[in-house]
Amino acid sequence: MIELKNITKSFQMGDTLVPVLKNISLKIERGDFVAIMGPSGSGKSTLMNILGMLDIPTTGSYLLNDIEVATLTEDELAIIRRGEIGFIFQQFNLLPRLAAWQNVALPLIYSEGKLDFEKAKNLLEQVNLGDRLYHKTNEVSGGQMQRIAIARSLINSPRIVFADEPTGNLDSKSEKEILAILRKLNDQGITVIIVTHEEEIGKEANRLIRMRDGEIQSDERFVPLRTDLEKVAPKTYGSQFSWKEILEHFNQGTRTLAANKVRSVLSMLGILIGVAAVVAMLALGSGAQKSIEDQLSAMGSNLLVLRAGNVRVGGVVQESGTRIRITMEDAKAIKEQIPGIQDVSPNVTGRGQVTYLNKNWNTSVAGVTPSYARMRTSVPDFGRFFSDDEGQQRALVAVIGRTVARELYGTQNPIGTMIKINKVNFLVIGLLPEKGASGPQDQDDRILIPTQTGMYRLFGKNYVDSIDIQVTRKEDIDGVEESVKEAMLKRYRIPVSSQDDAFQIFNMAELQNAITQSSKTISTLLATIAAISLVVGGIGIMNIMLVSVTERTKEIGLRKAVGAKRNDILMQFLTESVLVSFLGGFMGIVLGWTITFTFSIIIGWNASVSWQSIALAFGFSVMIGIVFGIYPAHKASKLHPIEALRYE
Ligand code: ADP
Ligand code: MG
């Protein structure tokens, strides 16, 4: 079953290669009970590790069931190790976080994908620990620990059990118990190979091999090899990926995190803050954008605003007396001559000192035409707007904004009352809809009166300050802008040299685009900053995972010794880091939602967390768990079983 030919093993110590095993040739048959004895440092453990496939020889050939071990990959070794071999260590190597039965069942994760309680219970009963199933390993004695370890070595029904000084750390009573168990196993047909210091134990074995300085010194047989064992078929080994295994890693990961609560929470903190920031930024950003868009559309859409510019003659700005003055007639002409225009409103603007009874208020007063109400979404929600006739008659009527109403009237109804604007009496006929502040400008702090009233009775002008032009279709807006400019230049016969500056036309659509664009840029920027904090959170996770890998080197060594492949270890640590980032992400979403909710109440924005941003945050945090967990997990998976086990 086992055949060693000229095995050597050397260790690199600094510059020199120290030979530890020299030319060992050895054959061990099925069903044997072999003891290996020798002074400390003679290479017994090194030989056991090679036999147990935890380590590979430097030269020589090792055939296990006629398979040359040297030709196997690390994962193939792991698979044979868990199927064929049970290993019992002097140091027990139990995992302290797990209960006795879970320690026993541990190798099953890698062979069957899940811990099987019944199997573990059975084996623990066989080693007389049926009453210690749920004890943690630090709650039992040394002898009991070793019996748990023996039960673990048997969980995959191995054909060979290796025990490296299993009683070295135990009292003589426990020693006898352990020996009895091993004897019983051998009676069941399991090959037992034991390294020991005790002459007594050596004498108990069927065959005793003595070693000295890495060589076999003697090889005696006390009991003839049994011949009653039937031939057995070689084991077949499955090694498929299984979700059950991931689930088990998940279970154990949760326990690991729970055992280290403060650290777990700290490692989640970065992701938590990052996700909360992303969620809140996206929600508040889109809320802000929406409120900006609302305000913009309240200003009117598809609008051009025409104003007179500064005409230069010979490079000198003309005196104000000779400046171009736009008139009501211009407005009329534009509307009649240029196709694609829905409506126009010639406007005048100025300041007005307004009084009602003993209240005083200074506000902006605009002379507009009735079409303005539709174009600028200023149809009064109480009272009415003035009519074209009232405009023609220069009627003294006013529609007032909310701020003006509040300042002059408080909660009283202003409609039907008389106010004075710059000492002229006006009848209040309507109340403008609330528009809210846009930047430093309060759009509700204004009074609208008919254009002609404003020109002739309030400001004393025979011209208008601007003409609002509403274009019927959005696509035409640039074309209409050109036509208006051309028509105006023609009407005023502006020389070619001054044409650029003669008139200014504001394109509100362009302005709106620019504002929308910049608000988008700002929210993208905020989201980017939030994303950076996510990355920082990820680095935090990586850091903690690296510490965890180092701390748990021994555990990794043990897991590999009982049959974990590289991918099993990789998956285990990846599951843990994803778990951390997932939990962090979850709490981050809750926090982000809370922040959004609080802010939208305080500021009054209509901000809400969208499903997309939750999905994004979740996806992101899981991805960060994978990306930043992969390096530590990879590092763990590459550990060499024996070196990891020896790590202190
Ligand atoms: P035993 O189990 O018989 O006491 P070991 O097989 O553990 O002896 O060790 C034999 C010799 O090999 C010792 O001198 C030990 O220092 C050396 N040795 C074992 N493992 C290593 C290693 N990984 N690196 C360097 N030297 C080692
Ligand atoms: Mg040893």
CSV table of N, CA, C and O in Angstrom, one decimal, residues 510-601:
chain,number,residue,atom,x,y,z
A,510,GLU,N,-31.0,77.4,-23.9
A,510,GLU,CA,-29.6,77.2,-23.7
A,510,GLU,C,-29.2,77.3,-22.3
A,510,GLU,O,-28.4,76.5,-21.7
A,511,LEU,N,-29.8,78.4,-21.6
A,511,LEU,CA,-29.5,78.6,-20.2
A,511,LEU,C,-29.9,77.4,-19.4
A,511,LEU,O,-29.2,76.9,-18.5
A,512,GLN,N,-31.1,76.9,-19.7
A,512,GLN,CA,-31.6,75.7,-19.0
A,512,GLN,C,-30.7,74.5,-19.1
A,512,GLN,O,-30.4,73.8,-18.2
A,513,ASN,N,-30.3,74.3,-20.4
A,513,ASN,CA,-29.4,73.2,-20.7
A,513,ASN,C,-28.1,73.3,-19.8
A,513,ASN,O,-27.7,72.4,-19.3
A,514,ALA,N,-27.6,74.6,-19.9
A,514,ALA,CA,-26.4,74.8,-19.1
A,514,ALA,C,-26.5,74.5,-17.7
A,514,ALA,O,-25.7,73.8,-17.1
A,515,ILE,N,-27.6,75.0,-17.1
A,515,ILE,CA,-27.8,74.8,-15.7
A,515,ILE,C,-28.0,73.3,-15.4
A,515,ILE,O,-27.4,72.7,-14.4
A,516,THR,N,-28.9,72.6,-16.2
A,516,THR,CA,-29.1,71.2,-16.0
A,516,THR,C,-27.8,70.4,-16.1
A,516,THR,O,-27.5,69.6,-15.3
A,517,GLN,N,-27.0,70.8,-17.1
A,517,GLN,CA,-25.8,70.1,-17.3
A,517,GLN,C,-24.8,70.3,-16.1
A,517,GLN,O,-24.3,69.3,-15.6
A,518,SER,N,-24.8,71.5,-15.6
A,518,SER,CA,-23.8,71.7,-14.5
A,518,SER,C,-24.3,71.0,-13.2
A,518,SER,O,-23.6,70.5,-12.4
A,519,SER,N,-25.7,71.0,-13.0
A,519,SER,CA,-26.1,70.3,-11.8
A,519,SER,C,-25.9,68.8,-12.0
A,519,SER,O,-25.6,68.1,-11.0
A,520,LYS,N,-26.0,68.3,-13.2
A,520,LYS,CA,-25.6,66.9,-13.4
A,520,LYS,C,-24.1,66.6,-13.1
A,520,LYS,O,-23.8,65.7,-12.5
A,521,THR,N,-23.3,67.6,-13.6
A,521,THR,CA,-21.9,67.4,-13.3
A,521,THR,C,-21.6,67.4,-11.8
A,521,THR,O,-20.8,66.6,-11.3
A,522,ILE,N,-22.3,68.3,-11.1
A,522,ILE,CA,-22.1,68.3,-9.7
A,522,ILE,C,-22.5,67.0,-9.0
A,522,ILE,O,-21.8,66.5,-8.2
A,523,SER,N,-23.7,66.5,-9.4
A,523,SER,CA,-24.1,65.2,-8.7
A,523,SER,C,-23.2,64.1,-9.1
A,523,SER,O,-22.9,63.2,-8.3
A,524,THR,N,-22.7,64.1,-10.4
A,524,THR,CA,-21.7,63.0,-10.7
A,524,THR,C,-20.4,63.2,-9.9
A,524,THR,O,-19.9,62.2,-9.4
A,525,LEU,N,-20.0,64.4,-9.7
A,525,LEU,CA,-18.8,64.6,-8.9
A,525,LEU,C,-19.0,64.1,-7.5
A,525,LEU,O,-18.2,63.4,-6.9
A,526,LEU,N,-20.2,64.4,-6.9
A,526,LEU,CA,-20.5,64.0,-5.5
A,526,LEU,C,-20.5,62.5,-5.5
A,526,LEU,O,-19.9,61.8,-4.6
A,527,ALA,N,-21.1,61.8,-6.5
A,527,ALA,CA,-21.2,60.4,-6.5
A,527,ALA,C,-19.8,59.8,-6.6
A,527,ALA,O,-19.5,58.7,-6.1
A,528,THR,N,-18.9,60.5,-7.4
A,528,THR,CA,-17.6,60.0,-7.6
A,528,THR,C,-16.8,60.0,-6.2
A,528,THR,O,-16.1,59.1,-5.9
A,529,ILE,N,-17.0,61.1,-5.5
A,529,ILE,CA,-16.3,61.2,-4.2
A,529,ILE,C,-16.8,60.1,-3.3
A,529,ILE,O,-16.1,59.4,-2.6
A,530,ALA,N,-18.1,59.9,-3.3
A,530,ALA,CA,-18.7,58.8,-2.5
A,530,ALA,C,-18.1,57.5,-2.9
A,530,ALA,O,-17.8,56.6,-2.1
A,531,ALA,N,-18.0,57.3,-4.3
A,531,ALA,CA,-17.4,56.0,-4.8
A,531,ALA,C,-16.0,55.8,-4.3
A,531,ALA,O,-15.5,54.7,-3.9
A,532,ILE,N,-15.2,56.9,-4.2
A,532,ILE,CA,-13.9,56.9,-3.7
A,532,ILE,C,-13.9,56.4,-2.3
A,532,ILE,O,-13.1,55.5,-1.9
A,533,SER,N,-14.8,56.9,-1.5
A,533,SER,CA,-14.9,56.4,-0.1
A,533,SER,C,-15.2,54.9,0.0
A,533,SER,O,-14.8,54.2,0.9
A,534,LEU,N,-15.9,54.4,-1.0
A,534,LEU,CA,-16.2,53.0,-1.1
A,534,LEU,C,-14.9,52.2,-1.3
A,534,LEU,O,-14.7,51.2,-0.7
A,535,VAL,N,-14.1,52.8,-2.2
A,535,VAL,CA,-12.8,52.1,-2.5
A,535,VAL,C,-11.9,52.1,-1.2
A,535,VAL,O,-11.3,51.1,-0.8
A,536,VAL,N,-12.0,53.2,-0.5
A,536,VAL,CA,-11.2,53.3,0.7
A,536,VAL,C,-11.7,52.3,1.7
A,536,VAL,O,-10.9,51.6,2.4
A,537,GLY,N,-13.0,52.1,1.8
A,537,GLY,CA,-13.6,51.1,2.6
A,537,GLY,C,-13.1,49.7,2.2
A,537,GLY,O,-12.9,48.9,3.1
A,538,GLY,N,-13.0,49.5,0.9
A,538,GLY,CA,-12.5,48.2,0.4
A,538,GLY,C,-11.1,47.9,0.9
A,538,GLY,O,-10.8,46.8,1.3
A,539,ILE,N,-10.3,49.0,0.8
A,539,ILE,CA,-8.9,48.8,1.3
A,539,ILE,C,-8.9,48.4,2.8
A,539,ILE,O,-8.1,47.6,3.2
A,540,GLY,N,-9.8,49.0,3.5
A,540,GLY,CA,-10.0,48.7,4.9
A,540,GLY,C,-10.3,47.2,5.1
A,540,GLY,O,-9.6,46.5,5.9
A,541,ILE,N,-11.2,46.7,4.3
A,541,ILE,CA,-11.5,45.3,4.4
A,541,ILE,C,-10.3,44.4,4.0
A,541,ILE,O,-10.0,43.4,4.7
A,542,MET,N,-9.6,44.8,3.0
A,542,MET,CA,-8.4,44.1,2.6
A,542,MET,C,-7.4,44.0,3.7
A,542,MET,O,-6.9,42.9,4.0
A,543,ASN,N,-7.2,45.1,4.4
A,543,ASN,CA,-6.3,45.2,5.5
A,543,ASN,C,-6.7,44.2,6.6
A,543,ASN,O,-5.9,43.4,7.0
A,544,ILE,N,-7.9,44.3,7.0
A,544,ILE,CA,-8.4,43.4,8.1
A,544,ILE,C,-8.3,41.9,7.6
A,544,ILE,O,-7.9,41.0,8.4
A,545,MET,N,-8.6,41.6,6.4
A,545,MET,CA,-8.6,40.2,5.9
A,545,MET,C,-7.1,39.7,5.9
A,545,MET,O,-6.9,38.6,6.2
A,546,LEU,N,-6.2,40.6,5.6
A,546,LEU,CA,-4.8,40.2,5.6
A,546,LEU,C,-4.3,39.9,7.0
A,546,LEU,O,-3.7,38.8,7.2
A,547,VAL,N,-4.8,40.7,7.9
A,547,VAL,CA,-4.4,40.4,9.3
A,547,VAL,C,-5.0,39.1,9.7
A,547,VAL,O,-4.4,38.2,10.4
A,548,SER,N,-6.3,38.9,9.3
A,548,SER,CA,-7.0,37.7,9.7
A,548,SER,C,-6.3,36.4,9.1
A,548,SER,O,-6.2,35.4,9.7
A,549,VAL,N,-5.8,36.5,7.8
A,549,VAL,CA,-5.1,35.4,7.2
A,549,VAL,C,-3.9,35.0,8.0
A,549,VAL,O,-3.6,33.9,8.3
A,550,THR,N,-3.2,36.1,8.4
A,550,THR,CA,-1.9,35.8,9.1
A,550,THR,C,-2.3,35.2,10.5
A,550,THR,O,-1.6,34.2,10.9
A,551,GLU,N,-3.3,35.7,11.2
A,551,GLU,CA,-3.7,35.2,12.4
A,551,GLU,C,-4.1,33.7,12.4
A,551,GLU,O,-3.9,33.0,13.3
A,552,ARG,N,-4.7,33.4,11.2
A,552,ARG,CA,-5.3,32.1,11.1
A,552,ARG,C,-4.5,31.2,10.3
A,552,ARG,O,-5.0,30.2,9.7
A,553,THR,N,-3.2,31.5,10.2
A,553,THR,CA,-2.3,30.6,9.3
A,553,THR,C,-2.5,29.1,9.8
A,553,THR,O,-2.6,28.2,8.9
A,554,LYS,N,-2.4,28.9,11.1
A,554,LYS,CA,-2.5,27.5,11.6
A,554,LYS,C,-3.8,26.9,11.2
A,554,LYS,O,-3.8,25.7,10.8
A,555,GLU,N,-4.9,27.6,11.3
A,555,GLU,CA,-6.2,27.1,10.9
A,555,GLU,C,-6.2,26.7,9.4
A,555,GLU,O,-6.7,25.6,9.0
A,556,ILE,N,-5.5,27.6,8.6
A,556,ILE,CA,-5.5,27.3,7.1
A,556,ILE,C,-4.7,26.0,6.9
A,556,ILE,O,-5.1,25.1,6.1
A,557,GLY,N,-3.6,25.9,7.6
A,557,GLY,CA,-2.7,24.7,7.5
A,557,GLY,C,-3.5,23.4,7.9
A,557,GLY,O,-3.5,22.4,7.2
A,558,LEU,N,-4.3,23.5,8.9
A,558,LEU,CA,-5.1,22.4,9.3
A,558,LEU,C,-6.2,22.0,8.3
A,558,LEU,O,-6.3,20.9,7.9
A,559,ARG,N,-6.8,23.1,7.8
A,559,ARG,CA,-7.9,22.8,6.8
A,559,ARG,C,-7.3,22.1,5.6
A,559,ARG,O,-7.9,21.2,5.0
A,560,LYS,N,-6.1,22.6,5.2
A,560,LYS,CA,-5.4,22.0,4.1
A,560,LYS,C,-5.1,20.5,4.4
A,560,LYS,O,-5.2,19.6,3.6
A,561,ALA,N,-4.6,20.3,5.6
A,561,ALA,CA,-4.2,19.0,6.0
A,561,ALA,C,-5.3,18.0,6.0
A,561,ALA,O,-5.2,16.8,5.7
A,562,VAL,N,-6.6,18.5,6.3
A,562,VAL,CA,-7.7,17.6,6.3
A,562,VAL,C,-8.4,17.6,4.9
A,562,VAL,O,-9.5,17.1,4.8
A,563,GLY,N,-7.7,18.2,3.9
A,563,GLY,CA,-8.2,17.9,2.6
A,563,GLY,C,-8.8,19.2,1.8
A,563,GLY,O,-9.4,19.0,0.8
A,564,ALA,N,-8.5,20.4,2.4
A,564,ALA,CA,-9.0,21.5,1.6
A,564,ALA,C,-8.1,21.8,0.4
A,564,ALA,O,-6.9,21.7,0.6
A,565,LYS,N,-8.7,22.1,-0.7
A,565,LYS,CA,-7.9,22.5,-1.9
A,565,LYS,C,-7.7,24.0,-1.8
A,565,LYS,O,-8.3,24.7,-1.0
A,566,ARG,N,-6.9,24.4,-2.7
A,566,ARG,CA,-6.7,25.9,-2.8
A,566,ARG,C,-7.9,26.7,-2.9
A,566,ARG,O,-8.2,27.6,-2.2
A,567,ASN,N,-8.8,26.2,-3.8
A,567,ASN,CA,-10.1,26.9,-4.1
A,567,ASN,C,-11.0,26.9,-2.8
A,567,ASN,O,-11.7,27.9,-2.6
A,568,ASP,N,-10.9,25.8,-2.0
A,568,ASP,CA,-11.7,25.8,-0.8
A,568,ASP,C,-11.3,26.9,0.1
A,568,ASP,O,-12.2,27.6,0.7
A,569,ILE,N,-10.0,27.1,0.3
A,569,ILE,CA,-9.5,28.2,1.2
A,569,ILE,C,-9.8,29.5,0.6
A,569,ILE,O,-10.3,30.4,1.2
A,570,LEU,N,-9.6,29.6,-0.7
A,570,LEU,CA,-9.9,30.9,-1.4
A,570,LEU,C,-11.4,31.3,-1.2
A,570,LEU,O,-11.7,32.4,-0.8
A,571,MET,N,-12.3,30.3,-1.4
A,571,MET,CA,-13.7,30.5,-1.3
A,571,MET,C,-14.0,30.9,0.2
A,571,MET,O,-14.9,31.8,0.4
A,572,GLN,N,-13.4,30.3,1.1
A,572,GLN,CA,-13.7,30.5,2.5
A,572,GLN,C,-13.4,32.0,2.8
A,572,GLN,O,-14.3,32.7,3.4
A,573,PHE,N,-12.2,32.5,2.4
A,573,PHE,CA,-11.9,33.9,2.8
A,573,PHE,C,-12.6,34.9,2.0
A,573,PHE,O,-13.0,36.0,2.4
A,574,LEU,N,-12.9,34.5,0.7
A,574,LEU,CA,-13.7,35.4,-0.1
A,574,LEU,C,-15.1,35.5,0.4
A,574,LEU,O,-15.6,36.6,0.5
A,575,THR,N,-15.6,34.4,0.9
A,575,THR,CA,-17.0,34.5,1.5
A,575,THR,C,-17.0,35.4,2.7
A,575,THR,O,-17.9,36.2,2.8
A,576,GLU,N,-15.9,35.3,3.5
A,576,GLU,CA,-15.9,36.2,4.6
A,576,GLU,C,-15.8,37.7,4.3
A,576,GLU,O,-16.5,38.5,4.8
A,577,SER,N,-14.9,38.0,3.3
A,577,SER,CA,-14.8,39.4,2.9
A,577,SER,C,-16.1,39.9,2.3
A,577,SER,O,-16.5,41.0,2.5
A,578,VAL,N,-16.7,39.0,1.5
A,578,VAL,CA,-18.0,39.5,0.9
A,578,VAL,C,-19.0,39.7,1.9
A,578,VAL,O,-19.8,40.6,1.9
A,579,LEU,N,-19.0,38.8,2.9
A,579,LEU,CA,-19.9,38.9,4.0
A,579,LEU,C,-19.8,40.3,4.7
A,579,LEU,O,-20.7,41.0,5.0
A,580,VAL,N,-18.5,40.6,5.0
A,580,VAL,CA,-18.2,41.9,5.7
A,580,VAL,C,-18.8,43.0,4.8
A,580,VAL,O,-19.5,43.9,5.3
A,581,SER,N,-18.4,43.0,3.5
A,581,SER,CA,-18.8,44.2,2.7
A,581,SER,C,-20.3,44.2,2.5
A,581,SER,O,-20.9,45.2,2.4
A,582,PHE,N,-20.9,43.0,2.4
A,582,PHE,CA,-22.3,42.9,2.2
A,582,PHE,C,-23.1,43.5,3.4
A,582,PHE,O,-24.0,44.3,3.3
A,583,LEU,N,-22.7,43.1,4.6
A,583,LEU,CA,-23.3,43.6,5.8
A,583,LEU,C,-23.0,45.1,5.9
A,583,LEU,O,-24.0,45.9,6.2
A,584,GLY,N,-21.8,45.5,5.6
A,584,GLY,CA,-21.5,46.9,5.6
A,584,GLY,C,-22.4,47.7,4.7
A,584,GLY,O,-22.9,48.7,5.0
A,585,GLY,N,-22.5,47.1,3.5
A,585,GLY,CA,-23.3,47.7,2.4
A,585,GLY,C,-24.8,47.8,2.9
A,585,GLY,O,-25.4,48.9,2.7
A,586,PHE,N,-25.3,46.8,3.5
A,586,PHE,CA,-26.7,46.8,4.0
A,586,PHE,C,-26.9,47.9,5.0
A,586,PHE,O,-27.8,48.7,4.9
A,587,MET,N,-26.0,48.0,6.0
A,587,MET,CA,-26.1,49.0,7.0
A,587,MET,C,-25.9,50.4,6.3
A,587,MET,O,-26.6,51.4,6.7
A,588,GLY,N,-25.1,50.5,5.3
A,588,GLY,CA,-24.8,51.7,4.6
A,588,GLY,C,-26.1,52.2,3.9
A,588,GLY,O,-26.4,53.4,3.9
A,589,ILE,N,-26.8,51.3,3.3
A,589,ILE,CA,-28.1,51.6,2.6
A,589,ILE,C,-29.1,52.2,3.7
A,589,ILE,O,-29.7,53.2,3.4
A,590,VAL,N,-29.2,51.5,4.8
A,590,VAL,CA,-30.1,52.0,5.8
A,590,VAL,C,-29.7,53.4,6.3
A,590,VAL,O,-30.5,54.3,6.3
A,591,LEU,N,-28.4,53.6,6.5
A,591,LEU,CA,-27.9,54.9,6.9
A,591,LEU,C,-28.2,55.9,5.8
A,591,LEU,O,-28.7,57.0,6.1
A,592,GLY,N,-27.8,55.6,4.6
A,592,GLY,CA,-28.0,56.5,3.5
A,592,GLY,C,-29.5,56.9,3.3
A,592,GLY,O,-29.8,58.0,3.1
A,593,TRP,N,-30.3,55.9,3.5
A,593,TRP,CA,-31.8,56.2,3.4
A,593,TRP,C,-32.2,57.1,4.5
A,593,TRP,O,-32.9,58.1,4.3
A,594,THR,N,-31.7,56.9,5.7
A,594,THR,CA,-32.0,57.8,6.8
A,594,THR,C,-31.6,59.2,6.6
A,594,THR,O,-32.3,60.2,6.8
A,595,ILE,N,-30.3,59.3,6.0
A,595,ILE,CA,-29.8,60.7,5.8
A,595,ILE,C,-30.7,61.4,4.7
A,595,ILE,O,-31.1,62.5,4.9
A,596,THR,N,-31.0,60.6,3.6
A,596,THR,CA,-31.8,61.2,2.6
A,596,THR,C,-33.2,61.7,3.1
A,596,THR,O,-33.6,62.8,2.9
A,597,PHE,N,-33.8,60.8,3.9
A,597,PHE,CA,-35.1,61.1,4.5
A,597,PHE,C,-35.0,62.3,5.4
A,597,PHE,O,-35.8,63.2,5.2
A,598,THR,N,-34.0,62.4,6.2
A,598,THR,CA,-33.9,63.5,7.1
A,598,THR,C,-33.7,64.8,6.3
A,598,THR,O,-34.3,65.8,6.6
A,599,PHE,N,-32.7,64.8,5.4
A,599,PHE,CA,-32.5,65.9,4.6
A,599,PHE,C,-33.7,66.4,3.8
A,599,PHE,O,-33.9,67.6,3.7
A,600,SER,N,-34.4,65.5,3.2
A,600,SER,CA,-35.5,65.9,2.4
A,600,SER,C,-36.6,66.5,3.2
A,600,SER,O,-37.3,67.4,2.8
A,601,ILE,N,-36.7,66.1,4.5
A,601,ILE,CA,-37.6,66.8,5.4
A,601,ILE,C,-37.1,68.2,5.8
A,601,ILE,O,-37.9,69.2,5.7
